[in-house]
PDB file of C-alpha atoms in Angstrom:
ATOM      1  CA  MET A   1     -16.084 -13.231 -28.419  1.00  0.00           C
ATOM      2  CA  THR A   2     -13.816 -13.635 -25.917  1.00  0.00           C
ATOM      3  CA  PRO A   3     -12.872  -9.549 -24.724  1.00  0.00           C
ATOM      4  CA  THR A   4      -8.967  -8.627 -24.434  1.00  0.00           C
ATOM      5  CA  ARG A   5      -9.306  -5.388 -22.532  1.00  0.00           C
ATOM      6  CA  ILE A   6     -11.732  -4.798 -19.772  1.00  0.00           C
ATOM      7  CA  LEU A   7     -10.591  -1.519 -17.286  1.00  0.00           C
ATOM      8  CA  PRO A   8     -10.892  -3.004 -13.290  1.00  0.00           C
ATOM      9  CA  ASP A   9     -12.752  -1.905 -10.525  1.00  0.00           C
ATOM     10  CA  LEU A  10     -11.166  -0.586  -7.399  1.00  0.00           C
ATOM     11  CA  GLN A  11     -11.720  -2.464  -4.574  1.00  0.00           C
ATOM     12  CA  CYS A  12     -10.571  -0.346  -2.150  1.00  0.00           C
ATOM     13  CA  SER A  13      -8.070   2.098  -1.186  1.00  0.00           C
ATOM     14  CA  LEU A  14      -6.443   3.048   2.288  1.00  0.00           C
ATOM     15  CA  MET A  15      -3.840   4.600   3.162  1.00  0.00           C
ATOM     16  CA  CYS A  16      -2.007   2.810   6.336  1.00  0.00           C
ATOM     17  CA  GLU A  17       0.725   3.937   8.297  1.00  0.00           C
ATOM     18  CA  GLU A  18       2.739   0.656   7.478  1.00  0.00           C
ATOM     19  CA  ILE A  19       1.619  -2.539   5.209  1.00  0.00           C
ATOM     20  CA  ARG A  20       3.277  -6.023   5.672  1.00  0.00           C
ATOM     21  CA  GLN A  21       3.037  -9.319   3.529  1.00  0.00           C
ATOM     22  CA  GLU A  22       3.025 -12.297   5.289  1.00  0.00           C
ATOM     23  CA  ALA A  23       5.056 -15.359   4.048  1.00  0.00           C
ATOM     24  CA  ASN A  24       1.668 -16.550   2.628  1.00  0.00           C
ATOM     25  CA  GLY A  25       0.479 -13.977   0.806  1.00  0.00           C
ATOM     26  CA  ASN A  26      -1.915 -12.036   3.007  1.00  0.00           C
ATOM     27  CA  PHE A  27      -1.636  -8.967   3.967  1.00  0.00           C
ATOM     28  CA  ILE A  28      -1.183  -6.792   7.141  1.00  0.00           C
ATOM     29  CA  LEU A  29      -2.621  -3.017   7.432  1.00  0.00           C
ATOM     30  CA  ILE A  30      -1.225  -1.414  10.172  1.00  0.00           C
ATOM     31  CA  GLY A  31      -2.867   2.094  11.674  1.00  0.00           C
ATOM     32  CA  VAL A  32      -5.526   2.274   8.683  1.00  0.00           C
ATOM     33  CA  ILE A  33      -5.659   6.317   8.778  1.00  0.00           C
ATOM     34  CA  ASN A  34      -8.978   8.861   9.067  1.00  0.00           C
ATOM     35  CA  PHE A  35      -7.291  12.171   9.090  1.00  0.00           C
ATOM     36  CA  ILE A  36      -4.113  13.219  10.381  1.00  0.00           C
ATOM     37  CA  ARG A  37      -4.007  14.926  13.722  1.00  0.00           C
ATOM     38  CA  VAL A  38      -0.487  16.951  15.017  1.00  0.00           C
ATOM     39  CA  PRO A  39       0.095  19.582  17.634  1.00  0.00           C
ATOM     40  CA  GLN A  40       1.954  21.444  15.018  1.00  0.00           C
ATOM     41  CA  LEU A  41       2.888  22.291  11.574  1.00  0.00           C
ATOM     42  CA  PRO A  42       5.074  21.929   9.172  1.00  0.00           C
ATOM     43  CA  VAL A  43       5.092  18.382   9.804  1.00  0.00           C
ATOM     44  CA  VAL A  44       7.700  15.432   8.343  1.00  0.00           C
ATOM     45  CA  ALA A  45       5.695  11.975   7.720  1.00  0.00           C
ATOM     46  CA  PHE A  46       8.044   9.153   7.924  1.00  0.00           C
ATOM     47  CA  LYS A  47       5.955   7.140   5.627  1.00  0.00           C
ATOM     48  CA  LEU A  48       2.734   6.513   4.309  1.00  0.00           C
ATOM     49  CA  SER A  49       1.123   3.679   2.491  1.00  0.00           C
ATOM     50  CA  ILE A  50      -1.828   3.584   0.220  1.00  0.00           C
ATOM     51  CA  PHE A  51      -3.055   0.344  -0.612  1.00  0.00           C
ATOM     52  CA  ASN A  52      -4.874  -0.595  -3.342  1.00  0.00           C
ATOM     53  CA  ARG A  53      -6.923  -3.756  -4.622  1.00  0.00           C
ATOM     54  CA  TRP A  54      -7.674  -4.193  -8.429  1.00  0.00           C
ATOM     55  CA  THR A  55     -10.609  -6.979  -9.637  1.00  0.00           C
ATOM     56  CA  ALA A  56     -13.007  -7.168 -12.815  1.00  0.00           C
ATOM     57  CA  GLY A  57     -10.672  -6.389 -15.480  1.00  0.00           C
ATOM     58  CA  ILE A  58      -8.217  -7.813 -18.053  1.00  0.00           C
ATOM     59  CA  GLY A  59      -5.156  -7.044 -19.742  1.00  0.00           C
ATOM     60  CA  GLN A  60      -2.256  -4.875 -19.257  1.00  0.00           C
ATOM     61  CA  PHE A  61      -3.051  -1.649 -16.530  1.00  0.00           C
ATOM     62  CA  THR A  62      -1.034   1.811 -15.051  1.00  0.00           C
ATOM     63  CA  GLU A  63      -2.304   3.038 -12.161  1.00  0.00           C
ATOM     64  CA  SER A  64      -1.102   6.098 -10.531  1.00  0.00           C
ATOM     65  CA  VAL A  65      -1.556   7.272  -7.165  1.00  0.00           C
ATOM     66  CA  ARG A  66      -1.376  10.892  -7.055  1.00  0.00           C
ATOM     67  CA  LEU A  67      -1.288  13.045  -3.233  1.00  0.00           C
ATOM     68  CA  LEU A  68      -2.515  16.423  -3.852  1.00  0.00           C
ATOM     69  CA  ALA A  69      -1.937  19.373  -0.773  1.00  0.00           C
ATOM     70  CA  PRO A  70      -5.169  21.629  -0.082  1.00  0.00           C
ATOM     71  CA  ASP A  71      -5.540  23.851  -3.031  1.00  0.00           C
ATOM     72  CA  GLN A  72      -5.840  20.703  -5.084  1.00  0.00           C
ATOM     73  CA  THR A  73      -3.764  21.429  -7.943  1.00  0.00           C
ATOM     74  CA  THR A  74      -0.305  20.683  -5.708  1.00  0.00           C
ATOM     75  CA  VAL A  75       0.922  17.662  -6.544  1.00  0.00           C
ATOM     76  CA  LEU A  76       3.103  16.727  -3.082  1.00  0.00           C
ATOM     77  CA  ARG A  77       3.943  13.042  -3.994  1.00  0.00           C
ATOM     78  CA  LYS A  78       3.101  10.895  -7.112  1.00  0.00           C
ATOM     79  CA  GLY A  79       3.188   6.864  -7.648  1.00  0.00           C
ATOM     80  CA  GLU A  80       2.374   5.084 -10.924  1.00  0.00           C
ATOM     81  CA  VAL A  81       3.036   1.563 -11.373  1.00  0.00           C
ATOM     82  CA  LYS A  82       1.936  -1.358 -14.306  1.00  0.00           C
ATOM     83  CA  PHE A  83      -0.047  -4.269 -13.266  1.00  0.00           C
ATOM     84  CA  ALA A  84      -2.033  -7.067 -15.735  1.00  0.00           C
ATOM     85  CA  LEU A  85      -5.218  -8.698 -14.853  1.00  0.00           C
ATOM     86  CA  GLN A  86      -5.079 -11.993 -16.967  1.00  0.00           C
ATOM     87  CA  ASP A  87      -8.866 -12.944 -15.937  1.00  0.00           C
ATOM     88  CA  ALA A  88     -12.135 -10.656 -14.255  1.00  0.00           C
ATOM     89  CA  ALA A  89     -12.034 -13.355 -11.177  1.00  0.00           C
ATOM     90  CA  TYR A  90      -8.466 -12.455 -10.564  1.00  0.00           C
ATOM     91  CA  HIS A  91      -7.102  -9.233  -8.532  1.00  0.00           C
ATOM     92  CA  ALA A  92      -4.438  -7.268  -7.718  1.00  0.00           C
ATOM     93  CA  THR A  93      -2.484  -5.673  -4.869  1.00  0.00           C
ATOM     94  CA  ASN A  94      -0.480  -2.961  -5.302  1.00  0.00           C
ATOM     95  CA  VAL A  95       1.123  -0.813  -2.744  1.00  0.00           C
ATOM     96  CA  THR A  96       2.271   2.417  -2.655  1.00  0.00           C
ATOM     97  CA  LEU A  97       4.604   4.162  -0.901  1.00  0.00           C
ATOM     98  CA  PHE A  98       5.588   8.000  -0.267  1.00  0.00           C
ATOM     99  CA  ALA A  99       8.295   8.898   1.853  1.00  0.00           C
ATOM    100  CA  GLN A 100       9.379  11.873   4.269  1.00  0.00           C
ATOM    101  CA  VAL A 101       6.168  14.157   2.788  1.00  0.00           C
ATOM    102  CA  GLU A 102       5.511  17.400   4.488  1.00  0.00           C
ATOM    103  CA  PHE A 103       2.770  18.558   5.682  1.00  0.00           C
ATOM    104  CA  LYS A 104       2.894  22.504   5.663  1.00  0.00           C
ATOM    105  CA  THR A 105      -0.784  23.707   5.944  1.00  0.00           C
ATOM    106  CA  PRO A 106      -3.705  22.298   7.589  1.00  0.00           C
ATOM    107  CA  GLY A 107      -6.539  22.017   5.286  1.00  0.00           C
ATOM    108  CA  THR A 108      -8.221  18.479   3.532  1.00  0.00           C
ATOM    109  CA  TYR A 109      -5.630  17.117   1.050  1.00  0.00           C
ATOM    110  CA  MET A 110      -6.601  14.761  -1.103  1.00  0.00           C
ATOM    111  CA  VAL A 111      -5.360  10.893  -2.834  1.00  0.00           C
ATOM    112  CA  GLU A 112      -6.364  10.358  -6.260  1.00  0.00           C
ATOM    113  CA  VAL A 113      -6.446   6.881  -7.502  1.00  0.00           C
ATOM    114  CA  LEU A 114      -6.595   6.331 -11.640  1.00  0.00           C
ATOM    115  CA  VAL A 115      -6.194   3.670 -13.900  1.00  0.00           C
ATOM    116  CA  ASP A 116      -4.743   4.522 -17.282  1.00  0.00           C
ATOM    117  CA  ASP A 117      -5.661   8.132 -16.609  1.00  0.00           C
ATOM    118  CA  VAL A 118      -9.329   7.618 -15.900  1.00  0.00           C
ATOM    119  CA  MET A 119     -10.410   8.838 -12.053  1.00  0.00           C
ATOM    120  CA  LYS A 120     -11.826   5.583 -10.068  1.00  0.00           C
ATOM    121  CA  LEU A 121     -11.609   7.611  -6.725  1.00  0.00           C
ATOM    122  CA  ARG A 122     -10.701  10.544  -4.607  1.00  0.00           C
ATOM    123  CA  TYR A 123     -10.804  10.860  -0.977  1.00  0.00           C
ATOM    124  CA  PRO A 124     -10.360  13.259   1.933  1.00  0.00           C
ATOM    125  CA  ILE A 125      -7.080  13.177   4.666  1.00  0.00           C
ATOM    126  CA  PRO A 126      -7.875  16.219   7.069  1.00  0.00           C
ATOM    127  CA  VAL A 127      -4.639  17.516   8.668  1.00  0.00           C
ATOM    128  CA  ILE A 128      -5.387  18.810  12.032  1.00  0.00           C
ATOM    129  CA  VAL A 129      -3.473  21.021  13.852  1.00  0.00           C
ATOM    130  CA  ALA A 130      -4.941  20.342  18.027  1.00  0.00           C
ATOM    131  CA  PRO A 131      -2.027  21.149  20.094  1.00  0.00           C
ATOM    132  CA  PRO A 132      -1.346  18.931  23.305  1.00  0.00           C
ATOM    133  CA  GLN A 133      -3.599  20.097  26.099  1.00  0.00           C
ATOM    134  CA  GLN A 134      -2.427  21.915  28.632  1.00  0.00           C
ATOM    135  CA  PRO A 135      -2.575  19.984  32.499  1.00  0.00           C
ATOM    136  CA  GLN A 136      -5.086  22.127  34.148  1.00  0.00           C
ATOM    137  CA  SER A 137      -3.987  24.277  37.469  1.00  0.00           C
ATOM    138  CA  SER A 138      -5.212  23.942  40.657  1.00  0.00           C
ATOM    139  CA  THR A 139      -5.470  26.686  42.673  1.00  0.00           C
ATOM    140  CA  THR A 140      -6.649  25.030  45.796  1.00  0.00           C
ATOM    141  CA  THR A 141      -2.921  23.470  47.297  1.00  0.00           C
ATOM    142  CA  PRO A 142      -3.389  19.903  48.308  1.00  0.00           C
ATOM    143  CA  PRO A 143      -3.892  18.869  51.810  1.00  0.00           C
ATOM    144  CA  GLU A 144      -0.920  18.041  53.931  1.00  0.00           C
ATOM    145  CA  ALA A 145      -0.197  14.352  54.813  1.00  0.00           C
ATOM    146  CA  PRO A 146      -1.030  13.484  58.822  1.00  0.00           C
ATOM    147  CA  LYS A 147       2.155  13.637  61.016  1.00  0.00           C
ATOM    148  CA  ALA A 148       2.432  10.610  62.643  1.00  0.00           C
TER     149      ALA A 148
END
């Protein structure tokens, strides 16, 4: 008996600064984000991209991607896309774009990836406030240049 529906596996999920697609179909991921370090808050991220690749499934599905605030309940952004896999050997790549995301507080924000309301992955994106370092002032005066 041939299966008509198999829930796919999430092969990878990465938050990036930008994702481009070449003419041959390959993707270029720019600035894979491990954490967000800013000099002060609040700050607005112009664009955040989530790259998800699905495989080993059969059927039609709905992917949901959510960005949660540090309180773990407030949904800052949500994106949904429908996709299909005709054969378990195929894969599907989805890119979700979150524009103008405002980070108001430091802490650990979470990215959640679901398929047909089944949680597949949840990963942290810490937002860290690190003020720019001030140049150290010298208490001694530099030596004068020799006079000719």
